[in-house]
CSV table of C-alpha atoms in Angstrom, one decimal:
chain,number,residue,atom,x,y,z
C,1,MET,CA,-126.6,8.2,23.9
C,2,ALA,CA,-129.3,11.0,23.5
C,3,ARG,CA,-129.2,11.9,27.1
C,4,ALA,CA,-125.3,12.2,26.8
C,5,MET,CA,-125.5,14.4,23.7
C,6,ARG,CA,-128.2,16.6,25.8
C,7,LEU,CA,-125.6,17.0,28.6
C,8,LEU,CA,-122.9,17.8,26.1
C,9,VAL,CA,-125.1,20.6,24.5
C,10,PHE,CA,-125.9,21.8,28.0
C,11,ALA,CA,-122.1,21.9,29.0
C,12,PHE,CA,-121.6,24.0,25.9
C,13,CYS,CA,-124.3,26.6,27.0
C,14,LEU,CA,-122.8,26.8,30.4
C,15,LEU,CA,-119.3,27.5,29.0
C,16,GLY,CA,-120.8,30.6,27.0
C,17,SER,CA,-117.9,32.4,25.8
C,18,TYR,CA,-115.4,29.6,26.6
C,19,SER,CA,-114.3,26.6,24.5
C,20,VAL,CA,-114.4,23.1,26.1
C,21,LEU,CA,-110.7,23.5,26.6
C,22,GLY,CA,-111.3,26.6,28.8
C,23,LYS,CA,-109.9,29.0,26.3
C,24,PRO,CA,-111.9,32.2,25.9
C,25,THR,CA,-113.6,32.8,22.5
C,26,VAL,CA,-114.8,35.8,20.6
C,27,ARG,CA,-118.4,36.9,21.1
C,28,ARG,CA,-119.9,37.8,17.7
C,29,GLY,CA,-122.5,40.5,18.0
C,30,LYS,CA,-125.7,40.3,16.0
C,31,GLY,CA,-125.3,43.8,14.9
C,32,ARG,CA,-122.9,45.7,12.7
C,33,ALA,CA,-119.3,45.4,14.2
C,34,VAL,CA,-116.6,48.1,14.0
C,35,PRO,CA,-113.8,46.3,12.1
C,36,GLY,CA,-110.7,45.4,14.3
C,37,ARG,CA,-112.2,46.6,17.6
C,38,TYR,CA,-113.0,44.5,20.6
C,39,MET,CA,-114.1,44.7,24.2
C,40,VAL,CA,-111.9,42.6,26.4
C,41,LYS,CA,-113.5,41.4,29.8
C,42,LEU,CA,-110.8,40.7,32.4
C,43,LYS,CA,-110.9,38.2,35.1
C,44,GLU,CA,-111.2,39.3,38.7
C,45,GLY,CA,-107.8,39.9,40.3
C,46,CYS,CA,-106.3,41.2,37.0
C,47,GLU,CA,-105.6,44.8,37.3
C,48,VAL,CA,-107.1,46.9,34.4
C,49,GLU,CA,-104.2,49.4,33.9
C,50,ARG,CA,-101.4,46.9,34.4
C,51,THR,CA,-103.0,44.6,31.9
C,52,ALA,CA,-103.4,47.5,29.4
C,53,ARG,CA,-99.6,48.5,29.7
C,54,SER,CA,-98.8,44.8,29.2
C,55,MET,CA,-100.8,44.3,26.1
C,56,ASN,CA,-99.6,47.6,24.5
C,57,SER,CA,-95.9,46.4,25.2
C,58,HIS,CA,-96.8,43.3,23.4
C,59,PHE,CA,-98.5,44.9,20.5
C,60,ASN,CA,-95.7,47.3,20.0
C,61,PRO,CA,-92.4,45.8,19.6
C,62,ASN,CA,-90.6,49.1,19.4
C,63,PRO,CA,-89.3,50.0,22.8
C,64,ASN,CA,-89.4,53.7,21.7
C,65,SER,CA,-93.0,53.7,20.6
C,66,LYS,CA,-95.4,55.4,23.0
C,67,ALA,CA,-98.7,53.4,22.6
C,68,ARG,CA,-101.5,55.2,24.0
C,69,GLU,CA,-104.3,53.7,26.2
C,70,LYS,CA,-106.7,56.2,24.9
C,71,SER,CA,-106.5,57.1,21.2
C,72,PRO,CA,-110.1,57.7,19.9
C,73,VAL,CA,-110.4,58.9,16.2
C,74,LYS,CA,-113.5,61.2,15.9
C,75,GLY,CA,-115.1,62.7,12.7
C,76,THR,CA,-114.4,59.6,10.7
C,77,ASN,CA,-116.2,56.6,9.3
C,78,VAL,CA,-116.1,54.0,12.1
C,79,ALA,CA,-116.8,51.3,9.5
C,80,ASN,CA,-113.2,51.9,8.1
C,81,PRO,CA,-111.0,53.4,11.1
C,82,PRO,CA,-107.7,55.0,10.1
C,83,GLY,CA,-104.9,52.6,10.1
C,84,TRP,CA,-107.0,49.5,10.0
C,85,ALA,CA,-105.8,48.6,6.4
C,86,ASP,CA,-102.2,49.3,7.4
C,87,ASP,CA,-102.1,46.6,10.4
C,88,ARG,CA,-98.7,45.0,9.8
C,89,ASP,CA,-97.8,41.9,11.8
C,90,GLN,CA,-94.5,42.0,13.6
C,91,GLY,CA,-94.4,38.2,14.6
C,92,PRO,CA,-96.7,36.1,16.4
C,93,GLY,CA,-99.7,38.1,17.7
C,94,LYS,CA,-97.7,41.5,17.2
C,95,SER,CA,-98.8,44.4,15.3
C,96,GLU,CA,-97.7,47.7,14.9
C,97,ASN,CA,-101.1,49.4,15.1
C,98,ALA,CA,-103.0,47.3,17.4
C,99,ARG,CA,-103.2,48.9,20.9
C,100,VAL,CA,-105.5,49.3,23.8
C,101,ARG,CA,-108.1,52.0,23.0
C,102,PHE,CA,-109.7,52.4,26.5
C,103,ALA,CA,-108.7,51.1,29.9
C,104,PHE,CA,-112.1,51.4,31.7
C,105,ARG,CA,-111.9,52.5,35.3
C,106,LYS,CA,-115.7,52.0,36.1
C,107,VAL,CA,-118.7,49.6,35.1
C,108,PHE,CA,-116.8,47.3,32.9
C,109,HIS,CA,-113.7,45.3,34.3
C,110,GLY,CA,-111.7,45.5,31.2
C,111,ILE,CA,-110.3,47.3,28.2
C,112,SER,CA,-111.2,48.0,24.4
C,113,LEU,CA,-108.7,47.2,21.6
C,114,GLU,CA,-108.4,48.7,18.0
C,115,HIS,CA,-106.7,47.8,14.9
C,116,VAL,CA,-106.5,44.3,15.9
C,117,SER,CA,-105.3,41.6,13.3
C,118,GLU,CA,-106.3,38.1,13.4
C,119,LYS,CA,-102.9,37.1,14.8
C,120,SER,CA,-103.2,39.9,17.5
C,121,LEU,CA,-106.8,38.5,18.4
C,122,GLU,CA,-105.5,35.0,18.6
C,123,TRP,CA,-102.7,36.1,21.0
C,124,THR,CA,-105.3,38.1,23.1
C,125,LEU,CA,-107.3,34.8,23.6
C,126,THR,CA,-104.2,33.3,24.9
C,127,ASN,CA,-103.7,36.0,27.8
C,128,ASP,CA,-104.4,34.5,31.2
C,129,CYS,CA,-106.2,37.7,32.3
C,130,VAL,CA,-108.8,37.4,29.6
C,131,GLU,CA,-112.2,36.3,30.5
C,132,TYR,CA,-113.9,36.9,27.1
C,133,VAL,CA,-113.7,39.0,24.1
C,134,GLU,CA,-116.6,40.8,22.3
C,135,GLU,CA,-116.9,42.7,19.0
C,136,VAL,CA,-117.3,46.6,19.4
C,137,GLY,CA,-120.7,47.6,17.7
C,138,VAL,CA,-121.7,50.6,15.8
C,139,MET,CA,-124.1,53.1,17.4
C,140,THR,CA,-126.1,55.4,15.1
C,141,ALA,CA,-128.0,58.4,15.5
C,142,VAL,CA,-131.9,58.0,15.2
C,143,GLN,CA,-131.6,60.0,12.1
C,144,SER,CA,-134.3,62.4,10.8
C,145,VAL,CA,-136.8,60.8,8.6
C,146,GLY,CA,-136.9,61.8,4.9
C,147,THR,CA,-134.7,64.1,3.0
C,148,ASP,CA,-132.5,66.6,4.8
C,149,PRO,CA,-134.3,70.0,4.7
C,150,SER,CA,-132.6,73.2,3.8
C,151,PRO,CA,-131.9,75.5,6.8
C,152,VAL,CA,-133.9,78.8,7.2
C,153,THR,CA,-132.9,82.0,9.0
C,154,MET,CA,-134.7,82.3,12.5
C,155,ALA,CA,-136.2,85.3,14.1
C,156,ALA,CA,-137.8,85.4,17.5
C,157,ASN,CA,-141.1,84.6,16.5
C,158,ASN,CA,-140.9,82.9,13.0
C,159,TYR,CA,-140.9,79.1,12.4
C,160,ILE,CA,-142.4,78.2,15.7
C,161,ASN,CA,-142.3,75.0,17.3
C,162,TRP,CA,-145.9,73.4,17.2
C,163,GLY,CA,-144.8,70.9,19.6
C,164,LEU,CA,-144.3,73.1,22.4
C,165,ASP,CA,-147.9,74.3,22.4
C,166,ARG,CA,-149.2,70.7,22.2
C,167,ILE,CA,-147.3,69.5,25.3
C,168,THR,CA,-148.8,72.4,27.6
C,169,GLU,CA,-152.4,71.7,26.5
C,170,ASP,CA,-154.5,68.7,27.3
C,171,VAL,CA,-157.4,69.9,25.1
C,172,TYR,CA,-156.1,70.8,21.5
C,173,ASP,CA,-158.3,73.7,20.5
C,174,LYS,CA,-156.5,76.8,21.9
C,175,PRO,CA,-154.4,79.3,20.1
C,176,TYR,CA,-150.6,78.7,20.1
C,177,SER,CA,-149.0,79.4,23.6
C,178,PHE,CA,-146.1,78.1,25.5
C,179,ASP,CA,-145.5,79.4,29.1
C,180,PRO,CA,-144.5,76.6,31.3
C,181,ALA,CA,-144.6,76.8,35.2
C,182,GLY,CA,-140.9,75.9,35.3
C,183,ASN,CA,-137.8,76.6,33.0
C,184,GLY,CA,-135.0,74.1,34.2
C,185,THR,CA,-132.8,76.8,36.1
C,186,GLY,CA,-129.9,75.0,37.6
C,187,ILE,CA,-130.4,71.7,35.6
C,188,SER,CA,-127.9,70.4,33.1
C,189,ILE,CA,-129.0,68.0,30.1
C,190,TYR,CA,-126.1,65.9,28.7
C,191,ILE,CA,-126.7,65.5,25.0
C,192,VAL,CA,-125.0,62.2,23.9
C,193,ASP,CA,-125.0,62.7,20.3
C,194,SER,CA,-122.9,64.2,17.5
C,195,GLY,CA,-121.9,67.5,19.4
C,196,VAL,CA,-123.5,70.7,19.8
C,197,ARG,CA,-122.9,74.1,18.0
C,198,ARG,CA,-122.6,75.8,21.2
C,199,SER,CA,-122.6,79.4,19.6
C,200,HIS,CA,-126.0,79.1,18.2
C,201,LEU,CA,-128.4,81.9,19.2
C,202,GLU,CA,-130.9,79.6,20.8
C,203,PHE,CA,-128.5,78.5,23.5
C,204,GLY,CA,-127.5,82.1,24.8
C,205,GLY,CA,-124.3,80.9,26.5
C,206,ARG,CA,-126.0,78.0,28.1
C,207,ALA,CA,-124.3,75.2,25.9
C,208,PHE,CA,-121.1,73.6,27.2
C,209,TYR,CA,-119.2,70.3,26.3
C,210,LEU,CA,-117.7,67.5,28.3
C,211,ASN,CA,-114.1,66.7,27.5
C,212,VAL,CA,-114.2,62.9,27.1
C,213,PHE,CA,-111.6,62.0,24.4
C,214,ASP,CA,-109.1,65.1,24.4
C,215,ASN,CA,-110.1,65.6,20.8
C,216,PRO,CA,-110.7,69.1,19.3
C,217,ALA,CA,-113.5,67.6,17.3
C,218,GLU,CA,-115.6,67.5,20.5
C,219,LEU,CA,-115.9,71.3,20.3
C,220,GLY,CA,-118.3,71.1,17.3
C,221,ASP,CA,-120.9,69.2,15.5
C,222,ASP,CA,-120.2,68.0,11.9
C,223,ASN,CA,-123.5,66.2,11.7
C,224,GLY,CA,-126.2,68.6,13.0
C,225,HIS,CA,-128.0,65.8,14.9
C,226,GLY,CA,-126.8,67.0,18.4
C,227,THR,CA,-127.5,70.7,17.8
C,228,GLN,CA,-130.9,69.9,16.7
C,229,THR,CA,-131.9,67.8,19.7
C,230,ALA,CA,-130.3,70.3,21.9
C,231,GLY,CA,-132.2,73.1,20.4
C,232,ILE,CA,-135.6,71.3,21.3
C,233,ALA,CA,-134.3,70.5,24.9
C,234,ILE,CA,-133.4,74.1,25.8
C,235,GLY,CA,-133.6,76.5,23.0
C,236,ALA,CA,-134.5,80.2,23.9
C,237,TRP,CA,-137.4,80.3,21.4
C,238,ARG,CA,-138.1,76.7,20.1
C,239,GLY,CA,-136.9,74.9,23.3
C,240,THR,CA,-138.6,73.2,26.3
C,241,ALA,CA,-136.5,74.1,29.4
C,242,ARG,CA,-135.4,77.6,28.5
C,243,ALA,CA,-133.1,78.2,31.4
C,244,ALA,CA,-131.3,74.7,31.5
C,245,ASP,CA,-127.9,74.3,30.3
C,246,VAL,CA,-126.8,71.4,27.8
C,247,ILE,CA,-123.7,69.6,28.0
C,248,SER,CA,-122.4,68.2,24.7
C,249,VAL,CA,-121.0,64.6,24.8
C,250,LYS,CA,-119.8,63.9,21.4
C,251,VAL,CA,-120.0,60.2,20.5
C,252,LEU,CA,-121.1,60.2,16.8
C,253,ASN,CA,-119.2,61.5,13.8
C,254,ASP,CA,-120.0,63.5,10.7
C,255,ILE,CA,-122.3,60.6,9.4
C,256,GLY,CA,-124.0,60.1,12.7
C,257,GLU,CA,-122.1,56.9,13.7
C,258,GLY,CA,-120.2,55.8,16.7
C,259,SER,CA,-119.1,52.7,18.6
C,260,SER,CA,-120.2,51.0,21.8
C,261,ASP,CA,-116.9,51.4,23.5
C,262,ASP,CA,-116.9,55.2,22.8
C,263,LEU,CA,-120.3,55.3,24.2
C,264,LEU,CA,-119.3,53.5,27.4
C,265,GLU,CA,-116.3,55.7,27.9
C,266,ALA,CA,-118.6,58.7,27.6
C,267,LEU,CA,-121.3,57.5,29.9
C,268,ILE,CA,-118.5,56.9,32.6
C,269,ALA,CA,-117.4,60.3,32.0
C,270,ILE,CA,-120.9,61.6,32.7
C,271,LEU,CA,-121.1,59.4,35.8
C,272,THR,CA,-117.8,61.1,37.1
C,273,ASP,CA,-118.5,64.6,36.0
C,274,GLU,CA,-120.7,65.3,39.0
C,275,PRO,CA,-122.7,68.3,37.8
C,276,GLU,CA,-124.1,70.9,40.1
C,277,GLY,CA,-127.9,70.4,40.7
C,278,GLY,CA,-129.8,67.8,39.0
C,279,ALA,CA,-129.1,66.2,35.5
C,280,VAL,CA,-130.6,64.5,32.5
C,281,VAL,CA,-129.0,62.2,30.1
C,282,SER,CA,-130.7,62.6,26.6
C,283,MET,CA,-129.8,60.1,24.1
C,284,SER,CA,-131.0,60.1,20.5
C,285,LEU,CA,-129.0,57.1,19.3
C,286,ALA,CA,-129.7,53.4,19.1
C,287,SER,CA,-128.5,49.9,18.5
C,288,THR,CA,-130.6,46.7,17.9
C,289,VAL,CA,-128.0,45.0,20.1
C,290,ASP,CA,-128.3,44.8,24.0
C,291,TYR,CA,-124.5,45.6,25.1
C,292,GLY,CA,-124.6,44.5,28.7
C,293,TYR,CA,-121.7,46.9,29.6
C,294,ILE,CA,-124.0,49.9,28.2
C,295,HIS,CA,-126.9,48.8,30.4
C,296,ASP,CA,-124.7,48.6,33.3
C,297,ALA,CA,-123.5,52.1,32.9
C,298,LEU,CA,-127.1,53.4,32.6
C,299,ILE,CA,-128.0,51.5,35.7
C,300,ASP,CA,-125.3,53.1,37.5
C,301,LEU,CA,-126.1,56.5,36.3
C,302,GLN,CA,-129.9,56.2,37.4
C,303,GLU,CA,-128.5,55.0,40.7
C,304,ALA,CA,-126.3,58.3,41.0
C,305,GLY,CA,-129.4,60.4,40.4
C,306,PHE,CA,-129.3,61.1,36.7
C,307,VAL,CA,-132.5,60.9,34.7
C,308,LEU,CA,-132.3,58.9,31.4
C,309,VAL,CA,-134.2,59.7,28.3
C,310,ALA,CA,-134.0,57.9,24.9
C,311,ALA,CA,-135.5,58.1,21.5
C,312,ALA,CA,-137.7,55.0,20.8
C,313,GLY,CA,-136.5,54.6,17.3
C,314,ASN,CA,-137.9,55.2,13.7
C,315,GLU,CA,-138.4,51.7,12.3
C,316,TYR,CA,-142.2,51.5,13.2
C,317,SER,CA,-141.6,48.5,15.3
C,318,ASP,CA,-141.3,47.3,18.9
C,319,ALA,CA,-139.1,49.6,20.8
C,320,CYS,CA,-138.3,46.9,23.3
C,321,PHE,CA,-135.8,45.5,20.8
C,322,HIS,CA,-134.0,49.0,20.2
C,323,PHE,CA,-131.5,50.0,22.8
C,324,PRO,CA,-131.1,52.0,25.2
C,325,ALA,CA,-134.7,52.9,24.7
C,326,GLY,CA,-135.6,49.2,25.5
C,327,TYR,CA,-134.1,49.5,29.0
C,328,SER,CA,-136.7,50.0,32.0
C,329,GLU,CA,-134.2,52.5,33.5
C,330,VAL,CA,-134.8,54.7,30.5
C,331,ILE,CA,-137.7,57.1,29.7
C,332,SER,CA,-138.4,55.8,26.1
C,333,VAL,CA,-140.1,58.5,23.8
C,334,GLY,CA,-142.3,57.8,20.8
C,335,ALA,CA,-143.4,60.5,18.4
C,336,ILE,CA,-146.7,61.9,17.3
C,337,ASN,CA,-147.7,64.3,14.6
C,338,ALA,CA,-149.6,67.4,14.6
C,339,LYS,CA,-152.8,65.7,13.9
C,340,GLY,CA,-152.4,63.5,17.1
C,341,ASN,CA,-151.5,60.5,15.1
C,342,LEU,CA,-148.8,58.1,15.9
C,343,ALA,CA,-146.1,59.3,13.6
C,344,SER,CA,-145.8,56.9,10.8
C,345,PHE,CA,-142.1,55.9,11.5
C,346,SER,CA,-142.4,55.8,15.3
C,347,ASN,CA,-141.5,52.7,17.2
C,348,HIS,CA,-144.1,51.7,19.8
C,349,GLY,CA,-144.9,48.9,22.1
C,350,PRO,CA,-145.0,48.4,26.0
C,351,CYS,CA,-141.5,49.8,26.4
C,352,VAL,CA,-142.3,53.3,25.1
C,353,ASP,CA,-143.3,55.3,28.2
C,354,LEU,CA,-144.4,58.5,26.5
C,355,TYR,CA,-145.0,60.1,23.1
C,356,ALA,CA,-144.2,63.6,22.3
C,357,PRO,CA,-144.3,65.7,19.1
C,358,GLY,CA,-141.7,64.4,16.6
C,359,ALA,CA,-142.8,65.5,13.1
C,360,ASN,CA,-141.9,68.8,11.2
C,361,ILE,CA,-140.3,70.4,14.4
C,362,TYR,CA,-138.3,73.6,14.0
C,363,THR,CA,-135.1,73.6,15.9
C,364,ALA,CA,-131.6,74.8,15.9
C,365,THR,CA,-129.2,73.4,13.3
C,366,ASN,CA,-125.4,73.4,12.9
C,367,GLU,CA,-125.2,75.3,9.6
C,368,GLY,CA,-125.2,78.7,11.4
C,369,ASP,CA,-125.9,80.6,14.6
C,370,ASP,CA,-129.1,81.9,13.4
C,371,GLN,CA,-130.2,78.8,11.2
C,372,VAL,CA,-133.0,76.4,12.0
C,373,LYS,CA,-134.4,73.3,10.3
C,374,LYS,CA,-137.7,71.4,10.2
C,375,MET,CA,-137.0,67.9,11.5
C,376,LYS,CA,-138.9,64.6,11.7
C,377,GLY,CA,-138.0,61.5,13.8
C,378,THR,CA,-138.2,60.2,17.5
C,379,SER,CA,-134.8,61.9,18.1
C,380,PHE,CA,-136.8,65.2,18.1
C,381,ALA,CA,-139.5,63.8,20.4
C,382,ALA,CA,-137.1,62.7,23.1
C,383,PRO,CA,-135.7,66.2,24.0
C,384,PHE,CA,-139.0,67.5,24.7
C,385,VAL,CA,-139.1,64.9,27.4
C,386,SER,CA,-135.5,65.7,28.4
C,387,GLY,CA,-136.6,69.4,28.8
C,388,ALA,CA,-139.7,68.3,30.9
C,389,ALA,CA,-137.6,66.2,33.2
C,390,ALA,CA,-135.3,69.3,33.6
C,391,ILE,CA,-138.1,71.3,34.6
C,392,LEU,CA,-139.5,69.0,37.1
C,393,LEU,CA,-135.9,68.7,38.7
C,394,SER,CA,-135.6,72.3,39.0
C,395,GLU,CA,-138.9,72.2,40.9
C,396,GLY,CA,-137.6,69.8,43.4
C,397,VAL,CA,-139.0,66.7,42.2
C,398,PRO,CA,-136.4,63.9,43.1
C,399,PRO,CA,-134.7,62.1,40.2
C,400,GLY,CA,-136.2,58.8,41.1
C,401,ASP,CA,-139.7,60.3,40.8
C,402,VAL,CA,-139.4,62.2,37.6
C,403,LYS,CA,-140.3,59.1,35.3
C,404,SER,CA,-143.5,58.3,37.3
C,405,THR,CA,-144.3,62.0,37.6
C,406,LEU,CA,-144.2,62.4,33.8
C,407,ILE,CA,-146.3,59.3,33.3
C,408,ASP,CA,-148.8,60.3,35.8
C,409,ASP,CA,-149.1,63.9,34.5
C,410,SER,CA,-149.3,62.7,30.8
C,411,THR,CA,-152.4,63.4,28.8
C,412,LYS,CA,-154.4,60.3,28.4
C,413,SER,CA,-157.8,61.7,27.6
C,414,VAL,CA,-156.8,62.4,24.0
C,415,THR,CA,-156.4,59.4,21.9
C,416,ILE,CA,-153.4,58.7,19.8
C,417,ASN,CA,-154.8,57.7,16.4
C,418,THR,CA,-153.1,54.6,14.9
C,419,LEU,CA,-151.5,53.5,18.1
C,420,PRO,CA,-151.2,49.8,18.3
C,421,SER,CA,-153.1,48.1,21.2
C,422,ASP,CA,-149.9,47.1,23.0
C,423,SER,CA,-149.0,50.5,23.5
C,424,TYR,CA,-149.6,53.1,26.2
C,425,ASN,CA,-151.7,56.2,25.4
C,426,ARG,CA,-149.6,58.7,27.0
C,427,ILE,CA,-148.8,62.3,25.6
C,428,LEU,CA,-146.2,64.3,27.3
C,429,TYR,CA,-147.6,67.1,29.3
C,430,VAL,CA,-145.7,70.1,30.8
C,431,GLU,CA,-147.7,72.2,33.4
C,432,PRO,CA,-148.3,75.7,32.2
C,433,LYS,CA,-148.3,78.8,34.4
C,434,SER,CA,-151.7,79.2,36.2
């Protein structure tokens, strides 16, 4: 009897997302989910676009209605998407608002749905093409630590970024200087974040945006986080790769939140963008959930020649449990302060590849074309590495060698104080002009 029970439990494990009757069930995520939003994995042999059209026809009983396959809503709190409270059922499994949000054409063989009622979800699970259904999760910016500082007006040589001096010195006893051997010419850095204030003086016409969602909100940055990370990556006075471009990929709203399906769509858009020259994907966002489709997209980007960089996180915990920083394909970046200590908030552990300045860093902000702020967090350590990666690419280092080159070149002779024993003592180093 005991053996039979063990076999039954084993069978349930094998079935995974299926019930004993073969009907797909819903995979509930461990993190915070977006209400009414689901990823739907389709079986092989089922065409994505045809299935999407069929589902939209079912969810929209009005023959004159034009349900869209893409209908992202930006700049709103994803915890309460517009229309969610008005989901009105029109019979078994039918809802006026339920619809296909994305029909993915790469990476994930499936679709995402939004504004889904319980009846709509039940109907979806009866569709013969559905392999499994999974909740869409919330992605968040690795936000600045502490209170939001007031912006200050910049000039060419005020409010300097101490971190630039630190990364070009392996001995920390010289006057401030930053004169790197390279400048990132011809390289694009995709800032996957809250948008970028492209008109900021720090960018000097080198900031662009990728139109992923056909939404006017993609043109700006209502939060500031994306502009701040971009300023550290390429800013003319406070940035690392001062001749590189940034391409804004807006996936976070005005409170620094987004969703895993939006992130997947954005990563696919980057994959198909085919920039001239080399490219870096800089991600100062995170989730504690390992979404397989996000990992698959990053693997595809790496194989296509993109260098991937991510903030390790600000929880003072093991970065291996924060994603995308926990993936081996990514250069995961923790933070040090000006005293050379591990920043009190920085994640650490064996998944962190490098440490870079991340406390009291002056950078561009979204509150004016000449405004800067003093920021704190691993979000602001990661773009130092993104800029350094762009410099290496501009010097001809192959994309597949950038991570190992940065690790090999890193400063190891200076001890990072308070660094846990399971972490690598590696501080970002950018070669200065001789």
